[in-house]
Short mmCIF file of N, CA and C in Angstrom, two decimals:
data_model
loop_
_atom_site.label_atom_id
_atom_site.label_comp_id
_atom_site.label_asym_id
_atom_site.label_seq_id
_atom_site.Cartn_x
_atom_site.Cartn_y
_atom_site.Cartn_z
N MET A 1 23.42 23.56 -30.56
CA MET A 1 24.70 24.13 -30.21
C MET A 1 24.67 25.62 -30.54
N LYS A 2 25.22 26.43 -29.64
CA LYS A 2 25.32 27.87 -29.84
C LYS A 2 26.79 28.26 -29.78
N VAL A 3 27.24 28.93 -30.85
CA VAL A 3 28.64 29.31 -30.98
C VAL A 3 28.75 30.82 -31.02
N LEU A 4 29.59 31.37 -30.16
CA LEU A 4 29.87 32.79 -30.14
C LEU A 4 31.18 33.03 -30.89
N ILE A 5 31.15 33.93 -31.87
CA ILE A 5 32.28 34.16 -32.76
C ILE A 5 32.90 35.52 -32.45
N ILE A 6 34.23 35.53 -32.29
CA ILE A 6 34.96 36.76 -31.97
C ILE A 6 36.12 36.91 -32.94
N PRO A 7 36.29 38.03 -33.58
CA PRO A 7 35.35 39.13 -33.79
C PRO A 7 34.64 38.96 -35.11
N LYS A 8 33.73 39.83 -35.41
CA LYS A 8 33.13 39.91 -36.74
C LYS A 8 34.17 40.57 -37.63
N SER A 9 34.54 39.91 -38.70
CA SER A 9 35.59 40.43 -39.57
C SER A 9 35.05 40.70 -40.97
N LYS A 10 35.69 41.62 -41.66
CA LYS A 10 35.33 41.90 -43.04
C LYS A 10 35.91 40.84 -43.98
N ASN A 11 36.79 40.03 -43.46
CA ASN A 11 37.39 38.96 -44.24
C ASN A 11 36.30 37.99 -44.70
N PRO A 12 36.19 37.70 -45.98
CA PRO A 12 35.11 36.82 -46.47
C PRO A 12 35.22 35.38 -45.96
N TYR A 13 36.36 35.01 -45.42
CA TYR A 13 36.54 33.65 -44.89
C TYR A 13 35.47 33.31 -43.86
N GLN A 14 35.24 34.24 -42.95
CA GLN A 14 34.27 33.95 -41.88
C GLN A 14 32.89 33.63 -42.43
N GLU A 15 32.39 34.47 -43.29
CA GLU A 15 31.04 34.23 -43.79
C GLU A 15 30.98 32.96 -44.63
N LEU A 16 32.02 32.65 -45.35
CA LEU A 16 32.06 31.38 -46.10
C LEU A 16 31.98 30.19 -45.15
N LEU A 17 32.74 30.26 -44.07
CA LEU A 17 32.74 29.18 -43.08
C LEU A 17 31.37 29.03 -42.42
N TYR A 18 30.84 30.14 -41.91
CA TYR A 18 29.60 30.04 -41.14
C TYR A 18 28.37 29.85 -42.01
N SER A 19 28.38 30.32 -43.23
CA SER A 19 27.23 30.06 -44.10
C SER A 19 27.14 28.57 -44.40
N LYS A 20 28.28 27.94 -44.59
CA LYS A 20 28.30 26.49 -44.82
C LYS A 20 27.85 25.74 -43.56
N LEU A 21 28.34 26.18 -42.39
CA LEU A 21 27.93 25.53 -41.14
C LEU A 21 26.44 25.72 -40.86
N ARG A 22 25.91 26.89 -41.19
CA ARG A 22 24.47 27.13 -41.00
C ARG A 22 23.63 26.19 -41.86
N LYS A 23 24.11 25.91 -43.08
CA LYS A 23 23.38 24.98 -43.96
C LYS A 23 23.47 23.55 -43.45
N LEU A 24 24.66 23.18 -42.96
CA LEU A 24 24.85 21.81 -42.46
C LEU A 24 24.16 21.59 -41.11
N HIS A 25 24.05 22.65 -40.32
CA HIS A 25 23.47 22.55 -38.97
C HIS A 25 22.42 23.65 -38.77
N PRO A 26 21.28 23.52 -39.41
CA PRO A 26 20.28 24.61 -39.36
C PRO A 26 19.72 24.89 -37.97
N LYS A 27 19.79 23.94 -37.06
CA LYS A 27 19.27 24.16 -35.71
C LYS A 27 20.27 24.86 -34.80
N ASP A 28 21.52 24.95 -35.23
CA ASP A 28 22.56 25.58 -34.43
C ASP A 28 22.57 27.09 -34.65
N THR A 29 23.10 27.81 -33.67
CA THR A 29 23.18 29.26 -33.73
C THR A 29 24.63 29.70 -33.76
N PHE A 30 24.97 30.54 -34.71
CA PHE A 30 26.31 31.11 -34.83
C PHE A 30 26.15 32.62 -34.74
N SER A 31 26.67 33.21 -33.68
CA SER A 31 26.45 34.62 -33.41
C SER A 31 27.79 35.34 -33.23
N TYR A 32 27.91 36.51 -33.84
CA TYR A 32 29.13 37.30 -33.72
C TYR A 32 29.09 38.19 -32.49
N LEU A 33 30.22 38.31 -31.83
CA LEU A 33 30.38 39.30 -30.79
C LEU A 33 31.12 40.47 -31.44
N HIS A 34 30.39 41.53 -31.72
CA HIS A 34 30.95 42.66 -32.45
C HIS A 34 31.93 43.44 -31.57
N THR A 35 32.98 43.92 -32.18
CA THR A 35 33.98 44.70 -31.48
C THR A 35 33.75 46.17 -31.80
N THR A 36 33.36 46.91 -30.79
CA THR A 36 33.22 48.36 -30.92
C THR A 36 33.91 49.00 -29.73
N ARG A 37 33.99 50.30 -29.74
CA ARG A 37 34.60 51.00 -28.59
C ARG A 37 33.86 50.70 -27.30
N PHE A 38 32.56 50.48 -27.38
CA PHE A 38 31.75 50.30 -26.18
C PHE A 38 31.72 48.85 -25.72
N THR A 39 31.56 47.92 -26.64
CA THR A 39 31.49 46.51 -26.24
C THR A 39 32.82 45.97 -25.78
N PHE A 40 33.91 46.59 -26.22
CA PHE A 40 35.24 46.14 -25.84
C PHE A 40 35.37 46.02 -24.32
N PHE A 41 34.89 47.00 -23.60
CA PHE A 41 35.03 47.01 -22.15
C PHE A 41 34.06 46.05 -21.47
N LEU A 42 33.15 45.51 -22.22
CA LEU A 42 32.12 44.64 -21.64
C LEU A 42 32.32 43.16 -21.97
N TYR A 43 33.41 42.80 -22.62
CA TYR A 43 33.57 41.40 -23.04
C TYR A 43 33.28 40.39 -21.93
N PRO A 44 33.89 40.48 -20.75
CA PRO A 44 33.57 39.48 -19.72
C PRO A 44 32.09 39.42 -19.37
N LEU A 45 31.42 40.57 -19.31
CA LEU A 45 29.98 40.57 -19.03
C LEU A 45 29.19 39.99 -20.20
N LEU A 46 29.61 40.29 -21.42
CA LEU A 46 28.94 39.72 -22.59
C LEU A 46 29.13 38.21 -22.64
N TYR A 47 30.31 37.72 -22.25
CA TYR A 47 30.53 36.27 -22.16
C TYR A 47 29.50 35.66 -21.22
N LEU A 48 29.35 36.27 -20.05
CA LEU A 48 28.41 35.77 -19.05
C LEU A 48 26.98 35.81 -19.59
N PHE A 49 26.58 36.93 -20.17
CA PHE A 49 25.24 37.08 -20.72
C PHE A 49 24.96 36.01 -21.78
N LYS A 50 25.90 35.82 -22.69
CA LYS A 50 25.72 34.81 -23.74
C LYS A 50 25.72 33.41 -23.17
N ARG A 51 26.51 33.17 -22.14
CA ARG A 51 26.53 31.84 -21.50
C ARG A 51 25.17 31.54 -20.89
N LEU A 52 24.56 32.53 -20.27
CA LEU A 52 23.23 32.36 -19.69
C LEU A 52 22.18 32.12 -20.77
N GLN A 53 22.46 32.56 -22.00
CA GLN A 53 21.55 32.32 -23.13
C GLN A 53 21.78 30.94 -23.75
N GLY A 54 22.75 30.20 -23.24
CA GLY A 54 22.96 28.84 -23.73
C GLY A 54 24.16 28.66 -24.65
N TYR A 55 24.95 29.69 -24.86
CA TYR A 55 26.15 29.55 -25.68
C TYR A 55 27.18 28.73 -24.92
N LYS A 56 27.81 27.78 -25.61
CA LYS A 56 28.77 26.90 -24.94
C LYS A 56 30.14 26.90 -25.59
N ILE A 57 30.23 27.50 -26.77
CA ILE A 57 31.49 27.51 -27.52
C ILE A 57 31.82 28.93 -27.92
N ILE A 58 33.09 29.31 -27.77
CA ILE A 58 33.59 30.57 -28.28
C ILE A 58 34.62 30.24 -29.34
N HIS A 59 34.44 30.82 -30.52
CA HIS A 59 35.39 30.63 -31.62
C HIS A 59 36.11 31.95 -31.83
N ILE A 60 37.39 31.98 -31.48
CA ILE A 60 38.21 33.18 -31.60
C ILE A 60 38.99 33.11 -32.90
N HIS A 61 38.86 34.15 -33.71
CA HIS A 61 39.61 34.23 -34.96
C HIS A 61 40.83 35.12 -34.82
N PHE A 62 40.68 36.24 -34.14
CA PHE A 62 41.77 37.19 -33.98
C PHE A 62 41.77 37.69 -32.54
N ILE A 63 42.95 37.98 -32.02
CA ILE A 63 43.07 38.54 -30.68
C ILE A 63 42.74 40.03 -30.78
N VAL A 64 41.58 40.41 -30.28
CA VAL A 64 41.09 41.79 -30.43
C VAL A 64 40.77 42.46 -29.10
N PHE A 65 41.27 41.93 -28.02
CA PHE A 65 40.91 42.45 -26.70
C PHE A 65 41.89 43.54 -26.28
N HIS A 66 41.94 44.59 -27.02
CA HIS A 66 42.90 45.65 -26.73
C HIS A 66 42.30 47.01 -27.00
N ILE A 67 42.94 48.00 -26.42
CA ILE A 67 42.56 49.38 -26.66
C ILE A 67 43.36 49.85 -27.86
N SER A 68 42.70 50.37 -28.85
CA SER A 68 43.41 50.83 -30.03
C SER A 68 43.60 52.34 -30.03
N HIS A 69 43.55 52.92 -28.86
CA HIS A 69 43.73 54.36 -28.73
C HIS A 69 45.13 54.65 -28.17
N LYS A 70 45.67 55.74 -28.60
CA LYS A 70 47.00 56.12 -28.13
C LYS A 70 46.87 56.97 -26.87
N ILE A 71 46.64 56.29 -25.76
CA ILE A 71 46.55 56.96 -24.47
C ILE A 71 47.64 56.38 -23.58
N PRO A 72 48.04 57.11 -22.54
CA PRO A 72 49.08 56.60 -21.65
C PRO A 72 48.70 55.24 -21.06
N LEU A 73 49.63 54.34 -21.05
CA LEU A 73 49.50 53.01 -20.46
C LEU A 73 48.50 52.11 -21.19
N ALA A 74 48.07 52.50 -22.37
CA ALA A 74 47.08 51.69 -23.10
C ALA A 74 47.62 50.29 -23.40
N ARG A 75 48.87 50.19 -23.79
CA ARG A 75 49.45 48.87 -24.11
C ARG A 75 49.52 47.99 -22.87
N LEU A 76 49.86 48.56 -21.72
CA LEU A 76 49.91 47.79 -20.48
C LEU A 76 48.51 47.34 -20.07
N PHE A 77 47.54 48.26 -20.09
CA PHE A 77 46.17 47.90 -19.77
C PHE A 77 45.65 46.83 -20.72
N SER A 78 45.94 47.00 -22.02
CA SER A 78 45.48 46.04 -23.02
C SER A 78 46.03 44.65 -22.75
N TYR A 79 47.28 44.57 -22.33
CA TYR A 79 47.90 43.28 -22.04
C TYR A 79 47.12 42.55 -20.94
N TYR A 80 46.88 43.21 -19.82
CA TYR A 80 46.18 42.55 -18.71
C TYR A 80 44.71 42.30 -19.04
N TYR A 81 44.09 43.22 -19.74
CA TYR A 81 42.69 43.02 -20.13
C TYR A 81 42.56 41.84 -21.10
N THR A 82 43.53 41.70 -22.01
CA THR A 82 43.52 40.56 -22.95
C THR A 82 43.62 39.26 -22.18
N ILE A 83 44.46 39.20 -21.18
CA ILE A 83 44.59 37.99 -20.37
C ILE A 83 43.26 37.66 -19.68
N ILE A 84 42.60 38.67 -19.15
CA ILE A 84 41.28 38.46 -18.53
C ILE A 84 40.30 37.90 -19.57
N CYS A 85 40.29 38.49 -20.76
CA CYS A 85 39.36 38.07 -21.81
C CYS A 85 39.68 36.68 -22.35
N ILE A 86 40.90 36.23 -22.19
CA ILE A 86 41.28 34.88 -22.61
C ILE A 86 40.83 33.85 -21.58
N TYR A 87 40.99 34.16 -20.29
CA TYR A 87 40.65 33.18 -19.25
C TYR A 87 39.18 33.20 -18.84
N ALA A 88 38.50 34.30 -19.02
CA ALA A 88 37.09 34.40 -18.60
C ALA A 88 36.19 33.33 -19.23
N PRO A 89 36.32 33.04 -20.52
CA PRO A 89 35.45 32.00 -21.09
C PRO A 89 35.63 30.63 -20.41
N LYS A 90 36.85 30.29 -20.09
CA LYS A 90 37.09 29.00 -19.42
C LYS A 90 36.44 28.98 -18.04
N LEU A 91 36.56 30.09 -17.32
CA LEU A 91 35.95 30.16 -16.00
C LEU A 91 34.43 30.06 -16.07
N LEU A 92 33.86 30.46 -17.21
CA LEU A 92 32.41 30.40 -17.39
C LEU A 92 31.95 29.08 -18.02
N GLY A 93 32.89 28.18 -18.29
CA GLY A 93 32.52 26.86 -18.79
C GLY A 93 32.43 26.74 -20.30
N TYR A 94 32.94 27.69 -21.03
CA TYR A 94 32.94 27.61 -22.49
C TYR A 94 34.02 26.64 -22.98
N LYS A 95 33.79 26.06 -24.13
CA LYS A 95 34.84 25.43 -24.91
C LYS A 95 35.38 26.53 -25.80
N VAL A 96 36.69 26.62 -25.92
CA VAL A 96 37.32 27.68 -26.69
C VAL A 96 37.98 27.08 -27.93
N ILE A 97 37.60 27.61 -29.08
CA ILE A 97 38.20 27.23 -30.36
C ILE A 97 38.98 28.44 -30.86
N TRP A 98 40.21 28.24 -31.25
CA TRP A 98 41.02 29.34 -31.77
C TRP A 98 41.50 28.97 -33.16
N THR A 99 41.05 29.69 -34.16
CA THR A 99 41.58 29.54 -35.51
C THR A 99 42.76 30.50 -35.62
N VAL A 100 43.94 29.94 -35.74
CA VAL A 100 45.16 30.74 -35.75
C VAL A 100 45.40 31.26 -37.16
N HIS A 101 44.95 32.47 -37.40
CA HIS A 101 45.22 33.11 -38.69
C HIS A 101 46.64 33.68 -38.69
N ASP A 102 47.01 34.29 -37.57
CA ASP A 102 48.35 34.84 -37.38
C ASP A 102 48.72 34.62 -35.92
N ILE A 103 49.95 34.16 -35.67
CA ILE A 103 50.37 33.94 -34.29
C ILE A 103 50.44 35.25 -33.54
N THR A 104 50.93 36.28 -34.20
CA THR A 104 50.92 37.62 -33.59
C THR A 104 50.18 38.56 -34.53
N PRO A 105 49.39 39.46 -33.98
CA PRO A 105 48.62 40.40 -34.80
C PRO A 105 49.51 41.36 -35.58
N PHE A 106 48.95 41.94 -36.62
CA PHE A 106 49.68 42.92 -37.42
C PHE A 106 49.89 44.22 -36.64
N ASP A 107 48.92 44.60 -35.85
CA ASP A 107 49.01 45.84 -35.08
C ASP A 107 49.63 45.55 -33.73
N ASN A 108 50.38 46.49 -33.23
CA ASN A 108 51.06 46.32 -31.96
C ASN A 108 50.35 47.12 -30.87
N TRP A 109 49.11 46.74 -30.56
CA TRP A 109 48.31 47.50 -29.60
C TRP A 109 48.53 47.08 -28.16
N THR A 110 49.20 45.98 -27.96
CA THR A 110 49.43 45.52 -26.59
C THR A 110 50.85 45.02 -26.45
N MET A 111 51.22 44.71 -25.25
CA MET A 111 52.56 44.20 -24.98
C MET A 111 52.58 42.68 -25.10
N ASN A 112 53.71 42.16 -25.49
CA ASN A 112 54.02 40.74 -25.40
C ASN A 112 52.98 39.82 -26.04
N TYR A 113 52.77 39.97 -27.33
CA TYR A 113 51.83 39.11 -28.04
C TYR A 113 52.22 37.64 -28.01
N ILE A 114 53.50 37.36 -27.94
CA ILE A 114 53.94 35.96 -27.87
C ILE A 114 53.37 35.31 -26.61
N ASN A 115 53.47 36.00 -25.48
CA ASN A 115 52.92 35.48 -24.23
C ASN A 115 51.40 35.32 -24.33
N ILE A 116 50.74 36.29 -24.92
CA ILE A 116 49.28 36.21 -25.08
C ILE A 116 48.91 35.03 -25.96
N SER A 117 49.62 34.83 -27.06
CA SER A 117 49.34 33.70 -27.95
C SER A 117 49.57 32.37 -27.23
N ARG A 118 50.61 32.30 -26.44
CA ARG A 118 50.86 31.06 -25.66
C ARG A 118 49.73 30.80 -24.68
N ARG A 119 49.30 31.83 -23.99
CA ARG A 119 48.20 31.66 -23.03
C ARG A 119 46.93 31.19 -23.74
N LEU A 120 46.62 31.83 -24.86
CA LEU A 120 45.42 31.45 -25.60
C LEU A 120 45.53 30.02 -26.11
N SER A 121 46.70 29.61 -26.54
CA SER A 121 46.87 28.23 -27.03
C SER A 121 46.68 27.22 -25.90
N ARG A 122 47.05 27.59 -24.68
CA ARG A 122 46.84 26.68 -23.53
C ARG A 122 45.38 26.61 -23.13
N VAL A 123 44.66 27.72 -23.27
CA VAL A 123 43.25 27.78 -22.91
C VAL A 123 42.37 27.07 -23.94
N ALA A 124 42.77 27.17 -25.18
CA ALA A 124 41.94 26.64 -26.28
C ALA A 124 41.78 25.13 -26.20
N ASN A 125 40.55 24.68 -26.44
CA ASN A 125 40.28 23.24 -26.53
C ASN A 125 40.66 22.69 -27.89
N ALA A 126 40.63 23.55 -28.87
CA ALA A 126 40.99 23.14 -30.24
C ALA A 126 41.44 24.36 -31.01
#
């Protein structure tokens, strides 16, 4: 089994979880999809690339598919891009796991987080 993890967080919870899973399932692969200024725009392509490498599960911890820059229309663009990033894994055949740490993020980088959370909850398999 290959699991793609979004995003890599400084929160020690993630490493505690995955270090235990790595010990219990040494043949499985748990890989982080890092969030940077450059990879952000490539998420759908990275999903496809990882799917072709055999990844079948995406584990989302936080909704991070947004532009964190203060540019005109960034919140509107982030909203639609987040929706694309939520539905793309399903279209590519991934199982989606969402660990709900917070229903709405602390930062207000996009519009209508309630709608985004609802959409993600409908897409998620667990």
